[in-house]
């Protein structure tokens, strides 16, 4: 099964599911199931006759049986779902869990036209098709909003629609959380922002780092083309943005802009603006949809995926926040052209971290593409972003709220967060630099505490050196050690460490003697 699972086309009658599905199946090299056609074949009569002779209930049962059989297939398929399937109780939840849902849509006038005008013969459109469509749209819009991608079909040929769907899916990573979502990676993906915002959203607040105002304006113009009312809220990025008061001011601005429950926030910036805007999305009206557009490499390879949102408190990093998954993440490496060399390089701490805790595929990818990535080679960056997102997607899907394995992603962060705070949030070592130092400490501890081969840690440190991540904090070891108990993962004031048994085999929840911590800090070379 491919990472995206089955692709299911949903949408109102006339949206083009049955026409587009075979073309898409050809583009993707997949088998095809059309639930209506399958039912017609099995019962030997048209859908209209099934409705009139056997009744709608029988049709729905047959339709559901077909869909379940298709979803159980081990071969990834393109499935054209009969329009009423998603309206069946529990169906949308099953579909979104097992498949990537693509919703096709067009104006009612187009739909009626495609169905043959006012003489439309579809059973559910008998009488006045315009009236019936309006009713169906209202009834099914909640289910359609679960789709992972929304493609307009008005003014496009079926081939063009299939191309758009294929482009949306190619190279995307699926994060299979309770409400799964896609991470789209590639040059130009920002042009498709309207395809990722829930169709119910009439207003969008673009919360953007001032440093990327052109990116924010580009997104706003694409959304306006889709008839969405957009308010751009620019704020200075950086660690100072991650404050409760800034979140509060943004909440007031969302309220002033008239955002409602079905509306959406688009977060545009690095990890700081992402964490902050995510918290705003999670708390505004008790939670509205949000899309993340990361604009630093660090945000692309780490913070944009996984739904951790939050702000800092005086005593530490990220001490207030919630888990709130986005509905999509759009990573366009071309926005990285303006990122400072320091920020760019810092992201490699998270890339090296991912390769230390992840599987062999990612290790191999990082070894192969690290140097080209450091040179900002666009293809290498796409591969590295995708590889790191795949690791994170897999870990997060199994442990959305970090009650277990997700903690492996905190390798290097126990010391990293302490160092960020102690050197002055936003003024001293930045997140990546601090995590790189934290990995050196965790590496040294791994050799002693969890038997990690020395060569694995020596190699980790060489990779960090190759990335230019050689900063050491000007702090005394006991000063850092004294701060570790404030970490979110600490219990009873005692830090719980993520260490390595070997590269690719992390262990969590390790308690380490204070003297051993001081030794490791000294060995890692506090300045
Ligand atoms: N939520 C998570 O899972 C998670 C994971 C890792 C890190 N984080 C958080 O992420 C933050 C670090 O993120 P970051 O490194 O992206 O920092 P950042 O958001 O501060 O961005 C770094 C700097 O780059 C600027 N910038 C952003 N995009 C730019 C662009 N395209 N061109 C030019 N300048 C640009 C910003 O204004 C800022 O000055 C930390 O607060 C960390 O705690 C969160």
XYZ file of C-alpha atoms and ligand atoms in Angstrom:
571
model
C 0.000 0.000 0.000
C 1.401 3.420 -0.911
C 1.760 5.974 1.906
C -1.354 7.799 0.693
C -3.491 4.638 0.803
C -6.468 4.488 -1.525
C -7.542 7.695 -3.217
C -11.294 8.249 -2.945
C -13.067 10.852 -5.058
C -16.102 12.362 -3.359
C -18.389 15.185 -4.381
C -21.886 16.175 -5.414
C -23.640 14.679 -8.448
C -22.124 16.131 -11.601
C -18.805 16.993 -9.960
C -17.057 14.541 -12.287
C -16.050 11.670 -9.993
C -16.891 8.877 -12.431
C -15.349 10.699 -15.412
C -12.158 11.775 -13.664
C -11.532 8.542 -11.714
C -10.431 6.355 -14.672
C -8.152 9.118 -15.994
C -6.654 9.577 -12.540
C -6.226 5.823 -12.097
C -4.262 5.825 -15.373
C -2.106 8.768 -14.250
C -1.326 7.098 -10.924
C -0.979 3.586 -12.352
C -3.668 2.255 -10.015
C -6.707 0.032 -10.279
C -10.161 1.646 -10.355
C -13.411 1.025 -8.500
C -16.532 3.069 -9.238
C -19.087 2.211 -6.575
C -22.144 3.108 -8.713
C -20.853 1.126 -11.693
C -19.978 -1.797 -9.443
C -23.494 -1.908 -7.950
C -25.046 -1.657 -11.411
C -22.931 -4.537 -12.628
C -23.641 -6.745 -9.634
C -27.393 -6.194 -9.682
C -27.664 -6.046 -13.465
C -29.654 -2.811 -13.502
C -29.080 0.943 -13.555
C -28.855 3.005 -10.371
C -32.205 4.596 -11.260
C -33.833 1.154 -11.494
C -32.276 -0.005 -8.229
C -33.801 3.061 -6.570
C -37.236 2.622 -8.113
C -37.506 -1.185 -7.934
C -35.443 -2.177 -4.881
C -35.443 1.082 -2.927
C -32.766 3.486 -1.708
C -31.939 1.418 1.400
C -30.949 -1.557 -0.756
C -28.840 0.676 -2.979
C -27.034 2.159 0.031
C -26.284 -1.301 1.441
C -24.843 -2.441 -1.899
C -22.846 0.765 -2.256
C -21.369 0.375 1.201
C -20.517 -3.265 0.590
C -18.619 -2.265 -2.588
C -16.738 0.527 -0.843
C -15.717 -1.665 2.103
C -14.446 -4.397 -0.216
C -12.411 -1.808 -2.140
C -10.973 -0.280 1.032
C -9.896 -3.742 2.164
C -7.924 -4.296 -1.014
C -4.167 -4.417 -0.407
C -3.572 -2.828 -3.833
C -3.902 0.998 -3.675
C -6.915 1.979 -5.754
C -8.675 5.037 -7.095
C -12.280 4.807 -5.888
C -15.101 6.944 -7.276
C -17.509 7.074 -4.346
C -21.210 7.374 -5.081
C -22.335 10.777 -3.836
C -24.516 9.387 -1.038
C -21.870 7.060 0.379
C -20.303 9.706 2.574
C -23.713 10.624 3.983
C -24.096 7.146 5.495
C -23.559 6.957 9.230
C -19.870 6.507 10.105
C -18.808 6.262 6.458
C -16.773 9.453 6.327
C -14.766 8.448 9.404
C -13.930 5.065 7.846
C -13.019 6.650 4.526
C -10.791 9.354 5.985
C -8.974 6.791 8.119
C -8.262 4.381 5.272
C -7.867 6.643 2.281
C -6.904 10.030 0.969
C -10.128 11.858 0.162
C -10.296 14.260 -2.747
C -13.458 16.339 -3.043
C -14.398 17.587 -6.516
C -16.724 20.556 -6.691
C -18.169 23.186 -9.021
C -20.889 25.833 -8.946
C -24.428 24.478 -8.855
C -25.066 25.860 -12.342
C -22.144 23.829 -13.722
C -23.286 20.718 -11.904
C -26.828 20.959 -13.243
C -25.464 21.607 -16.717
C -23.269 18.517 -16.580
C -26.203 16.442 -15.381
C -28.164 17.358 -18.470
C -29.915 20.514 -17.331
C -33.329 20.627 -15.775
C -34.238 17.252 -17.234
C -31.715 15.545 -14.980
C -32.640 11.943 -14.282
C -30.575 11.223 -11.149
C -32.914 9.792 -8.523
C -31.973 12.310 -5.838
C -32.374 15.229 -8.231
C -35.886 14.443 -9.396
C -38.128 17.510 -9.485
C -36.048 20.671 -9.472
C -32.329 19.812 -9.837
C -31.286 23.291 -8.674
C -33.345 23.000 -5.504
C -32.242 19.411 -4.880
C -28.570 20.265 -5.368
C -28.792 23.135 -2.921
C -30.312 20.737 -0.412
C -27.685 18.015 -1.041
C -24.883 20.568 -0.707
C -26.193 21.685 2.670
C -26.631 18.109 3.909
C -23.256 16.839 2.710
C -20.992 19.845 3.239
C -19.859 18.688 6.686
C -18.782 15.318 5.290
C -17.093 16.933 2.273
C -15.090 19.182 4.556
C -13.268 16.045 5.816
C -11.609 15.694 2.408
C -7.850 16.168 2.358
C -7.842 18.078 -0.928
C -10.603 20.164 -2.559
C -10.390 20.594 -6.321
C -12.582 22.947 -8.359
C -13.680 21.438 -11.622
C -15.529 24.393 -13.182
C -13.881 25.446 -16.419
C -11.533 22.449 -16.433
C -11.552 19.371 -18.633
C -11.567 15.965 -16.884
C -7.914 15.546 -17.922
C -6.997 18.868 -16.318
C -8.835 17.896 -13.143
C -7.026 14.540 -13.040
C -3.713 16.366 -13.518
C -4.491 18.675 -10.601
C -5.410 15.791 -8.340
C -2.283 13.880 -9.348
C -0.153 16.986 -8.711
C -1.716 17.432 -5.271
C -0.938 13.858 -4.327
C 2.463 13.375 -5.892
C 5.177 13.472 -3.274
C 2.715 14.309 -0.512
C 3.084 12.762 2.914
C -0.057 11.635 4.759
C -0.155 12.181 8.513
C -2.602 9.565 9.767
C -3.784 11.233 12.953
C -7.430 11.030 14.107
C -8.224 13.500 11.300
C -5.502 12.732 8.775
C -3.942 15.477 6.668
C -1.439 15.924 3.881
C 1.980 17.529 3.880
C 2.498 18.793 0.333
C 6.148 19.282 -0.559
C 7.457 20.894 -3.723
C 8.041 24.101 -5.651
C 4.742 25.810 -6.416
C 2.575 24.081 -3.795
C 1.596 27.450 -2.286
C -0.392 28.215 -5.447
C -2.778 25.484 -4.296
C -3.543 26.911 -0.872
C -7.255 27.226 -1.706
C -7.380 23.468 -2.312
C -6.297 22.867 1.273
C -8.541 25.280 3.126
C -11.871 23.686 4.142
C -14.538 24.665 1.595
C -16.727 25.891 4.453
C -14.234 28.683 5.200
C -15.498 32.024 3.931
C -12.948 34.022 5.954
C -9.276 33.289 6.461
C -6.807 35.002 8.797
C -3.273 34.752 7.423
C -1.045 35.081 10.498
C 2.346 35.783 9.024
C 5.890 36.604 10.026
C 6.670 40.116 8.712
C 9.858 38.666 7.203
C 7.756 36.745 4.680
C 5.121 39.338 3.815
C 5.456 38.607 0.077
C 4.668 34.948 0.730
C 1.669 35.986 2.836
C 0.410 38.324 0.104
C 0.819 35.617 -2.503
C -1.256 33.209 -0.397
C -3.848 35.912 0.272
C -4.225 36.632 -3.444
C -4.689 32.920 -4.241
C -7.353 32.676 -1.548
C -9.134 35.817 -2.755
C -9.293 34.301 -6.241
C -11.299 31.516 -4.596
C -13.754 34.102 -3.178
C -12.410 33.895 0.359
C -12.261 37.069 2.484
C -8.701 37.340 3.759
C -7.223 39.368 6.614
C -3.433 39.368 6.762
C -2.086 39.746 10.307
C 1.647 40.441 10.153
C 3.752 40.077 13.291
C 7.495 40.118 13.960
C 8.707 36.512 14.021
C 11.247 35.020 16.381
C 11.110 33.682 19.896
C 9.702 36.943 21.268
C 6.498 36.290 19.311
C 5.791 33.170 21.357
C 4.109 35.019 24.198
C 0.683 34.710 25.737
C 0.046 38.425 25.180
C 0.794 38.139 21.447
C -1.564 35.164 21.169
C -4.236 37.169 23.015
C -3.894 40.129 20.660
C -4.207 37.830 17.635
C -7.328 36.225 19.106
C -8.892 39.701 19.367
C -7.926 40.412 15.756
C -9.532 37.147 14.606
C -12.672 38.176 16.431
C -12.580 41.683 14.888
C -12.175 40.073 11.460
C -15.398 38.144 12.090
C -13.947 34.651 11.828
C -16.502 31.938 12.583
C -16.254 28.257 13.522
C -16.064 27.067 9.897
C -13.343 29.569 8.985
C -9.614 29.004 8.927
C -6.220 30.362 9.931
C -3.175 30.080 7.681
C 0.107 30.260 9.619
C 3.015 31.594 7.557
C 6.476 31.685 9.066
C 9.079 29.707 10.944
C 8.508 27.505 13.957
C 7.798 30.441 16.248
C 4.934 31.877 14.204
C 3.669 28.352 13.521
C 3.570 27.452 17.230
C 1.871 30.751 18.042
C -0.696 30.757 15.217
C -1.491 27.117 15.957
C -2.314 28.049 19.539
C -4.567 30.833 18.265
C -6.318 28.362 15.931
C -6.680 25.842 18.746
C -8.282 28.282 21.150
C -10.275 30.681 18.962
C -13.948 29.687 19.342
C -12.575 26.540 21.035
C -10.732 25.520 17.892
C -10.912 26.261 14.178
C -9.110 24.761 11.180
C -5.578 25.850 10.331
C -3.119 25.335 7.513
C 0.618 25.644 8.093
C 2.932 27.220 5.552
C 6.420 26.819 7.030
C 8.974 29.293 5.696
C 12.131 28.138 7.464
C 13.824 24.810 6.890
C 13.481 23.990 10.574
C 9.735 24.458 10.399
C 9.522 22.312 7.255
C 11.507 19.392 8.649
C 10.016 19.485 12.120
C 7.668 21.983 13.715
C 4.985 22.271 11.021
C 3.978 18.612 11.332
C 2.449 17.095 14.424
C 0.135 19.721 15.879
C 2.203 20.888 18.842
C 1.285 24.509 19.442
C 2.297 26.822 22.236
C 4.049 29.779 23.756
C 6.936 30.174 26.190
C 6.610 31.170 29.825
C 9.265 33.026 31.814
C 10.610 29.790 33.266
C 10.848 27.813 30.086
C 10.089 26.943 26.489
C 6.674 25.883 25.258
C 5.252 25.646 28.775
C 1.733 26.609 27.656
C 0.044 25.092 24.647
C -2.159 22.378 23.224
C -2.086 19.665 20.617
C -4.100 20.851 17.626
C -3.460 19.202 14.289
C -3.542 21.354 11.150
C -5.661 20.363 8.163
C -2.698 20.667 5.781
C 0.970 21.634 5.598
C 2.425 23.270 2.476
C 6.225 23.166 2.126
C 7.598 25.109 -0.828
C 11.416 25.095 -0.738
C 11.622 28.196 -2.935
C 10.555 30.332 0.060
C 13.820 29.317 1.737
C 15.875 31.491 -0.631
C 15.622 34.443 1.763
C 16.303 32.479 4.971
C 19.491 33.586 6.746
C 22.430 31.221 6.706
C 22.228 30.888 10.500
C 18.567 29.842 10.471
C 19.129 27.532 7.494
C 22.086 25.801 9.131
C 20.243 25.443 12.455
C 17.592 23.299 10.797
C 20.213 20.662 10.144
C 20.236 19.915 13.863
C 16.701 18.542 13.487
C 17.648 16.761 10.251
C 20.619 15.038 11.919
C 18.399 14.313 14.940
C 15.804 12.667 12.707
C 18.506 10.507 11.158
C 19.717 9.445 14.627
C 16.288 8.360 15.899
C 14.664 7.289 12.607
C 14.898 4.167 10.467
C 17.580 3.097 8.031
C 15.918 4.714 4.983
C 16.164 8.145 6.549
C 19.711 7.505 7.752
C 20.704 6.588 4.203
C 18.917 9.635 2.768
C 20.591 12.044 5.186
C 24.028 10.540 4.548
C 23.475 10.816 0.786
C 21.872 14.287 0.565
C 23.218 16.206 3.579
C 26.000 17.993 1.719
C 23.822 18.941 -1.266
C 21.170 20.123 1.195
C 23.707 22.307 2.966
C 24.483 23.831 -0.433
C 20.734 24.598 -0.746
C 20.283 22.244 -3.686
C 16.475 22.414 -4.254
C 16.040 18.720 -5.077
C 18.055 17.668 -2.038
C 15.963 19.969 0.147
C 12.726 18.472 -1.156
C 14.036 14.972 -0.424
C 15.247 15.885 3.060
C 12.014 17.695 3.961
C 9.949 14.791 2.706
C 12.093 12.216 4.517
C 11.900 14.061 7.838
C 8.150 14.629 7.434
C 7.644 10.926 6.721
C 9.456 10.041 9.942
C 7.467 12.562 11.916
C 4.178 11.538 10.299
C 4.782 7.899 11.240
C 5.692 8.697 14.836
C 2.904 11.241 15.368
C 0.226 8.977 13.853
C 0.997 6.341 16.458
C 1.129 8.764 19.399
C -0.659 12.009 18.644
C -0.467 13.443 22.164
C 2.999 12.239 23.084
C 2.064 9.689 25.680
C 4.717 7.295 24.396
C 6.954 6.875 21.367
C 6.570 10.437 20.107
C 9.002 11.475 22.824
C 11.873 10.046 20.722
C 11.666 13.252 18.677
C 12.874 15.112 21.769
C 16.339 13.586 21.474
C 18.728 16.463 22.236
C 15.920 18.721 23.433
C 16.280 18.201 27.203
C 19.502 20.175 27.270
C 18.560 22.124 24.132
C 15.540 23.819 25.694
C 17.457 24.606 28.902
C 20.283 26.191 26.914
C 17.879 28.241 24.795
C 16.322 29.705 27.934
C 19.572 30.175 29.862
C 21.376 31.927 27.010
C 18.360 34.224 26.580
C 15.393 33.194 24.435
C 15.858 34.754 21.018
C 19.137 36.358 22.081
C 21.497 33.448 22.710
C 21.750 30.104 20.942
C 18.784 29.547 18.650
C 16.655 26.413 18.730
C 18.712 24.368 16.273
C 22.072 25.420 17.729
C 20.885 24.555 21.224
C 19.474 21.190 20.095
C 22.760 20.369 18.339
C 24.604 20.940 21.605
C 21.903 18.947 23.430
C 22.480 16.026 21.064
C 26.183 16.034 21.860
C 25.315 15.771 25.566
C 22.638 13.104 25.000
C 25.105 11.262 22.761
C 27.794 11.221 25.434
C 25.224 9.948 27.944
C 24.004 7.305 25.509
C 27.449 5.708 25.421
C 27.556 5.415 29.196
C 23.907 4.912 30.124
C 22.455 2.882 27.278
C 25.491 1.210 25.744
C 25.458 3.090 22.438
C 28.529 2.318 20.292
C 31.045 5.169 20.557
C 31.369 5.184 16.768
C 27.677 6.059 16.338
C 28.018 9.133 18.540
C 31.353 10.112 16.982
C 29.588 10.019 13.613
C 26.673 12.090 14.944
C 29.118 14.719 16.175
C 30.940 14.695 12.816
C 27.638 15.314 11.026
C 26.893 18.245 13.340
C 30.394 19.607 12.709
C 29.869 19.239 8.946
C 26.713 21.342 9.305
C 28.706 24.012 11.116
C 26.738 23.392 14.315
C 29.669 23.767 16.656
C 28.353 26.395 19.123
C 28.889 25.693 22.805
C 26.956 27.722 25.406
C 28.942 29.931 27.758
C 27.339 28.385 30.817
C 28.585 26.385 33.757
C 27.614 22.677 33.630
C 25.778 22.867 36.968
C 23.801 25.870 35.741
C 22.457 23.824 32.830
C 22.003 20.727 34.986
C 20.035 22.777 37.518
C 17.586 23.846 34.849
C 16.784 20.380 33.463
C 14.137 19.661 36.084
C 11.964 22.416 34.559
C 11.636 20.504 31.293
C 8.050 19.549 30.383
C 9.017 15.903 30.361
C 10.521 16.065 33.876
C 8.694 14.279 36.701
C 9.140 15.396 40.302
C 11.785 17.843 39.085
C 13.849 15.007 37.579
C 14.562 15.075 33.839
C 13.594 12.063 31.688
C 16.093 11.605 28.888
C 15.817 10.274 25.382
C 19.029 8.378 24.669
C 20.221 5.986 21.966
C 20.944 2.289 22.239
C 22.468 2.645 18.789
C 21.787 4.893 15.818
C 18.118 4.431 14.921
C 17.235 2.827 18.257
C 16.145 5.478 20.760
C 15.147 4.726 24.346
C 12.940 7.054 26.373
C 12.264 8.021 29.949
C 15.812 7.416 31.186
C 16.751 8.910 34.556
C 20.430 9.835 34.809
C 22.553 10.504 37.921
C 23.372 14.241 38.269
C 27.125 13.518 38.312
C 26.845 11.701 34.987
C 24.974 14.684 33.533
C 27.698 17.077 34.645
C 30.348 14.792 33.129
C 28.481 14.628 29.803
C 27.999 18.418 29.740
C 31.687 18.914 30.376
C 32.603 16.362 27.731
C 30.307 18.043 25.174
C 32.354 21.140 25.807
C 30.411 23.908 27.523
C 32.484 26.985 26.791
N 5.841 22.593 17.327
C 6.869 21.797 17.214
O 6.725 20.586 17.104
C 8.252 22.376 17.174
C 9.335 21.577 16.783
C 10.593 22.163 16.682
C 10.760 23.503 16.980
N 9.679 24.234 17.376
C 9.845 25.653 17.688
O 10.222 26.319 16.500
C 10.903 27.518 16.858
C 12.110 27.676 15.987
O 11.675 27.795 14.651
P 12.554 28.560 13.555
O 13.938 28.084 13.634
O 11.817 28.443 12.280
O 12.590 30.046 14.111
P 11.826 31.400 13.755
O 10.397 31.191 13.532
O 12.226 32.342 14.816
O 12.503 31.838 12.378
C 13.868 32.213 12.372
C 14.049 33.613 11.789
O 13.823 33.557 10.396
C 12.880 34.566 9.994
N 12.223 33.990 8.827
C 11.243 33.057 8.767
N 11.049 32.685 7.490
C 11.892 33.413 6.722
C 12.158 33.464 5.330
N 11.569 32.642 4.450
N 13.073 34.352 4.899
C 13.739 35.149 5.766
N 13.559 35.123 7.093
C 12.639 34.248 7.571
C 12.068 34.820 11.220
O 11.513 36.118 11.223
C 13.095 34.658 12.327
O 13.794 35.858 12.493
C 11.234 27.405 18.334
O 10.396 28.253 19.066
C 10.932 25.953 18.654
O 10.529 25.787 19.988
C 8.447 23.702 17.474
